[in-house]
Amino acid sequence: MLMQSKYSIVTTKQNLPENYGIGKEGFQRSTALYDAELLDEQKEEDSKEKQMQESVINQIREEYTLILEKLKDENKIALEEANKTHNLQLDHEMRKNKKENDKVILKAETEANNTISKLNQQIVLER
C-alpha cells in the first residue's frame, strides 16, 4: 500500500497547474482586455484632441476671414476715395484748361478781328 500511496502523490503533483505551463505564481490575468481599454482610451483622447484642433483651426479661419473682409472693405473705401479725389482733380484741371483755352481763343479772335479791321481800312484807303 505504501507504494500506491506514493504513486497517488506523484500523480497529483504532476497534475498541478505549474506542470501545465501556468507557472508557480498561478493563473495570470490576460492583458488583452486591459490593452484594448488603453487603446480605446487613446483613440478617444486622440479624437478629442483632433476635434479641439479642428475647432481652433475653424476659429482662426473665421477670424482671418473676418479680417480679410474688413481689409477688402477698407481697400474698397480707400479706392473709392482715391477715385473720387482723382475725379475732382481731373474736373478742376479740365475747368482750368477750358478757361485758359477760352482766354486764348478770345485773344486770337480779338487779334483776328483787329487784323481784319486793319486790312479793311487799307482796302478803303487804296480805293
Coordinates of C-alpha atoms in Angstrom, one line a residue:
M1 CA 0.0 0.0 0.0
L2 CA 2.8 2.3 0.7
M3 CA 3.7 2.1 -2.9
Q4 CA 0.2 3.1 -4.0
S5 CA 0.0 6.0 -1.7
K6 CA 3.4 7.3 -3.0
Y7 CA 2.1 6.9 -6.5
S8 CA -1.0 8.9 -6.0
I9 CA 1.1 11.8 -4.5
V10 CA 3.3 11.8 -7.6
T11 CA 0.3 11.7 -9.9
T12 CA -1.3 14.5 -8.0
K13 CA 1.9 16.6 -8.2
Q14 CA 2.1 16.0 -11.9
N15 CA -1.5 17.3 -12.3
L16 CA -0.7 20.6 -10.5
P17 CA -1.1 23.8 -12.5
E18 CA 2.6 24.5 -12.6
N19 CA 3.0 21.4 -14.6
Y20 CA 0.6 22.6 -17.2
G21 CA 2.8 25.6 -18.1
I22 CA 0.9 28.0 -15.9
G23 CA 3.8 28.7 -13.6
K24 CA 4.4 28.8 -9.9
E25 CA 2.6 32.2 -9.4
G26 CA -0.7 30.7 -10.6
F27 CA -3.0 31.8 -13.3
Q28 CA -2.1 35.1 -14.9
R29 CA -4.8 37.5 -16.0
S30 CA -4.8 38.2 -19.7
T31 CA -3.6 41.8 -20.6
A32 CA -5.5 41.8 -23.9
L33 CA -8.6 43.4 -22.3
Y34 CA -6.5 46.0 -20.5
D35 CA -4.6 46.8 -23.7
A36 CA -7.9 47.1 -25.6
E37 CA -9.2 49.5 -22.9
L38 CA -6.0 51.6 -23.2
L39 CA -6.3 51.6 -27.0
D40 CA -9.9 52.7 -26.8
E41 CA -8.9 55.5 -24.3
Q42 CA -6.1 56.6 -26.5
K43 CA -8.4 56.7 -29.6
E44 CA -10.9 58.7 -27.6
E45 CA -8.2 61.1 -26.4
D46 CA -6.9 61.4 -30.0
S47 CA -10.4 62.1 -31.3
K48 CA -11.0 64.8 -28.6
E49 CA -7.6 66.4 -29.4
K50 CA -8.4 66.3 -33.1
Q51 CA -11.8 67.9 -32.5
M52 CA -10.2 70.5 -30.4
Q53 CA -7.5 71.3 -33.0
E54 CA -10.2 71.4 -35.7
S55 CA -12.2 73.8 -33.5
V56 CA -9.2 76.0 -33.1
I57 CA -8.4 75.9 -36.8
N58 CA -12.0 76.8 -37.6
Q59 CA -12.0 79.7 -35.1
I60 CA -8.7 81.0 -36.6
R61 CA -10.1 80.6 -40.1
E62 CA -13.2 82.6 -39.2
E63 CA -11.1 85.3 -37.6
Y64 CA -8.9 85.6 -40.7
T65 CA -12.0 85.6 -42.9
L66 CA -13.4 88.5 -40.9
I67 CA -10.0 90.3 -41.1
L68 CA -9.9 89.7 -44.9
E69 CA -13.4 91.0 -45.3
K70 CA -12.6 94.1 -43.2
L71 CA -9.4 94.7 -45.3
K72 CA -11.4 94.3 -48.5
D73 CA -13.9 96.8 -47.3
E74 CA -11.2 99.2 -46.2
N75 CA -9.4 98.8 -49.5
K76 CA -12.7 99.3 -51.4
I77 CA -13.4 102.5 -49.5
A78 CA -9.8 103.8 -50.0
L79 CA -10.1 103.0 -53.7
E80 CA -13.4 104.9 -53.9
E81 CA -12.0 107.9 -52.1
A82 CA -8.9 107.9 -54.3
N83 CA -11.1 107.7 -57.4
K84 CA -13.3 110.5 -56.1
T85 CA -10.2 112.7 -55.3
H86 CA -8.8 111.9 -58.8
N87 CA -12.1 112.8 -60.5
L88 CA -12.3 116.1 -58.5
Q89 CA -8.7 117.0 -59.5
L90 CA -9.4 116.0 -63.1
D91 CA -12.6 118.1 -63.1
H92 CA -10.7 121.0 -61.6
E93 CA -7.9 120.7 -64.2
M94 CA -10.4 120.4 -67.1
R95 CA -12.2 123.6 -65.9
K96 CA -8.8 125.4 -65.6
N97 CA -7.8 124.3 -69.1
K98 CA -11.2 125.3 -70.5
K99 CA -10.8 128.8 -69.0
E100 CA -7.3 129.1 -70.4
N101 CA -8.5 127.9 -73.8
D102 CA -11.4 130.3 -73.8
K103 CA -8.9 133.2 -73.0
V104 CA -6.6 132.0 -75.8
I105 CA -9.5 131.7 -78.2
L106 CA -10.8 135.2 -77.2
K107 CA -7.4 136.7 -77.7
A108 CA -7.0 135.0 -81.1
E109 CA -10.4 136.2 -82.1
T110 CA -9.6 139.7 -81.0
E111 CA -6.3 139.8 -82.9
A112 CA -8.0 138.3 -85.9
N113 CA -10.7 141.0 -85.7
N114 CA -8.1 143.7 -85.3
T115 CA -6.2 142.4 -88.3
I116 CA -9.4 142.2 -90.4
S117 CA -10.2 145.8 -89.4
K118 CA -6.8 147.0 -90.4
L119 CA -7.0 145.2 -93.7
N120 CA -10.4 146.6 -94.4
Q121 CA -9.1 150.1 -93.6
Q122 CA -6.2 149.6 -96.0
I123 CA -8.6 148.5 -98.7
V124 CA -10.7 151.6 -98.2
L125 CA -7.7 153.8 -98.3
E126 CA -6.4 152.3 -101.5
R127 CA -9.6 153.0 -103.3

